[in-house]
């Protein structure tokens, strides 16, 4: 699992960056809150990114958009079986 605040989004894969986990996916849902927007991305499993409203607007993020999730290795947490 990854905390939404630990996920950045890009419109295409990036080179020359230290973040190695770049997961291509499709935006499935946006949930607008007072301070931020939660963006759910399907990368085979759902990942949620927390973005500012400005970032969502400037990147043109909407349902169906192909996007790349950027996640630092330190942010990854292995889910424990319940």
mmCIF file of C-alpha atoms in Angstrom:
data_model
loop_
_atom_site.group_PDB
_atom_site.id
_atom_site.type_symbol
_atom_site.label_atom_id
_atom_site.label_comp_id
_atom_site.label_asym_id
_atom_site.label_seq_id
_atom_site.Cartn_x
_atom_site.Cartn_y
_atom_site.Cartn_z
ATOM 1 C CA UNK A 1 0.000 0.000 0.000
ATOM 2 C CA UNK A 2 1.026 3.569 -0.626
ATOM 3 C CA UNK A 3 -0.235 6.684 1.146
ATOM 4 C CA UNK A 4 -1.985 9.034 -1.337
ATOM 5 C CA UNK A 5 0.340 11.868 -0.289
ATOM 6 C CA UNK A 6 3.336 9.759 -1.417
ATOM 7 C CA UNK A 7 2.149 9.417 -5.040
ATOM 8 C CA UNK A 8 3.018 11.948 -7.743
ATOM 9 C CA UNK A 9 1.545 11.871 -11.246
ATOM 10 C CA UNK A 10 3.076 12.545 -14.662
ATOM 11 C CA UNK A 11 1.578 12.621 -18.135
ATOM 12 C CA UNK A 12 4.359 10.386 -19.476
ATOM 13 C CA UNK A 13 7.253 8.275 -18.122
ATOM 14 C CA UNK A 14 10.160 10.395 -16.926
ATOM 15 C CA UNK A 15 13.897 9.987 -17.447
ATOM 16 C CA UNK A 16 16.642 11.505 -15.344
ATOM 17 C CA UNK A 17 14.745 11.109 -12.078
ATOM 18 C CA UNK A 18 15.604 9.171 -8.940
ATOM 19 C CA UNK A 19 12.110 7.717 -8.554
ATOM 20 C CA UNK A 20 12.312 4.250 -10.115
ATOM 21 C CA UNK A 21 8.730 3.102 -9.515
ATOM 22 C CA UNK A 22 6.824 4.486 -12.487
ATOM 23 C CA UNK A 23 3.518 2.685 -12.949
ATOM 24 C CA UNK A 24 1.393 3.363 -16.026
ATOM 25 C CA UNK A 25 -2.339 3.353 -15.448
ATOM 26 C CA UNK A 26 -5.716 4.887 -16.156
ATOM 27 C CA UNK A 27 -7.560 7.443 -14.034
ATOM 28 C CA UNK A 28 -10.757 5.795 -12.794
ATOM 29 C CA UNK A 29 -12.222 8.344 -10.384
ATOM 30 C CA UNK A 30 -11.716 11.799 -8.900
ATOM 31 C CA UNK A 31 -12.943 12.685 -5.431
ATOM 32 C CA UNK A 32 -12.860 16.426 -4.791
ATOM 33 C CA UNK A 33 -12.411 17.596 -1.201
ATOM 34 C CA UNK A 34 -12.031 21.079 0.254
ATOM 35 C CA UNK A 35 -8.216 21.014 0.370
ATOM 36 C CA UNK A 36 -7.242 18.448 -2.274
ATOM 37 C CA UNK A 37 -8.454 15.993 -4.892
ATOM 38 C CA UNK A 38 -8.015 12.243 -4.536
ATOM 39 C CA UNK A 39 -7.308 10.591 -7.873
ATOM 40 C CA UNK A 40 -7.820 6.838 -8.180
ATOM 41 C CA UNK A 41 -5.631 5.213 -10.813
ATOM 42 C CA UNK A 42 -5.888 1.616 -12.058
ATOM 43 C CA UNK A 43 -2.374 0.192 -12.511
ATOM 44 C CA UNK A 44 -3.578 -3.403 -12.231
ATOM 45 C CA UNK A 45 -4.507 -2.591 -8.653
ATOM 46 C CA UNK A 46 -5.969 0.720 -7.500
ATOM 47 C CA UNK A 47 -3.567 3.449 -6.355
ATOM 48 C CA UNK A 48 -4.771 6.762 -4.959
ATOM 49 C CA UNK A 49 -2.863 10.018 -5.376
ATOM 50 C CA UNK A 50 -3.598 13.198 -3.427
ATOM 51 C CA UNK A 51 -3.143 16.294 -5.586
ATOM 52 C CA UNK A 52 -3.835 19.974 -5.272
ATOM 53 C CA UNK A 53 -6.800 21.262 -7.253
ATOM 54 C CA UNK A 54 -4.330 23.361 -9.251
ATOM 55 C CA UNK A 55 -2.301 20.291 -10.276
ATOM 56 C CA UNK A 56 -5.434 18.442 -11.374
ATOM 57 C CA UNK A 57 -6.485 21.432 -13.477
ATOM 58 C CA UNK A 58 -3.045 22.142 -14.995
ATOM 59 C CA UNK A 59 -2.412 18.482 -15.922
ATOM 60 C CA UNK A 60 -5.930 18.082 -17.304
ATOM 61 C CA UNK A 61 -6.569 15.036 -15.134
ATOM 62 C CA UNK A 62 -9.931 13.390 -15.695
ATOM 63 C CA UNK A 63 -11.509 9.952 -15.842
ATOM 64 C CA UNK A 64 -10.046 7.772 -18.588
ATOM 65 C CA UNK A 65 -6.737 9.663 -18.839
ATOM 66 C CA UNK A 66 -3.630 7.483 -19.258
ATOM 67 C CA UNK A 67 -1.141 8.602 -16.613
ATOM 68 C CA UNK A 68 2.047 7.517 -14.820
ATOM 69 C CA UNK A 69 2.192 7.122 -11.023
ATOM 70 C CA UNK A 70 5.554 7.973 -9.451
ATOM 71 C CA UNK A 71 6.242 6.292 -6.107
ATOM 72 C CA UNK A 72 9.493 6.352 -4.149
ATOM 73 C CA UNK A 73 10.572 2.931 -2.881
ATOM 74 C CA UNK A 74 10.599 4.191 0.710
ATOM 75 C CA UNK A 75 6.862 4.934 0.427
ATOM 76 C CA UNK A 76 5.914 1.350 -0.426
ATOM 77 C CA UNK A 77 4.423 -0.720 2.384
ATOM 78 C CA UNK A 78 3.715 -4.396 2.110
ATOM 79 C CA UNK A 79 0.114 -5.210 3.040
ATOM 80 C CA UNK A 80 -0.119 -7.695 5.898
ATOM 81 C CA UNK A 81 -2.543 -10.609 5.530
ATOM 82 C CA UNK A 82 -5.668 -10.160 7.631
#
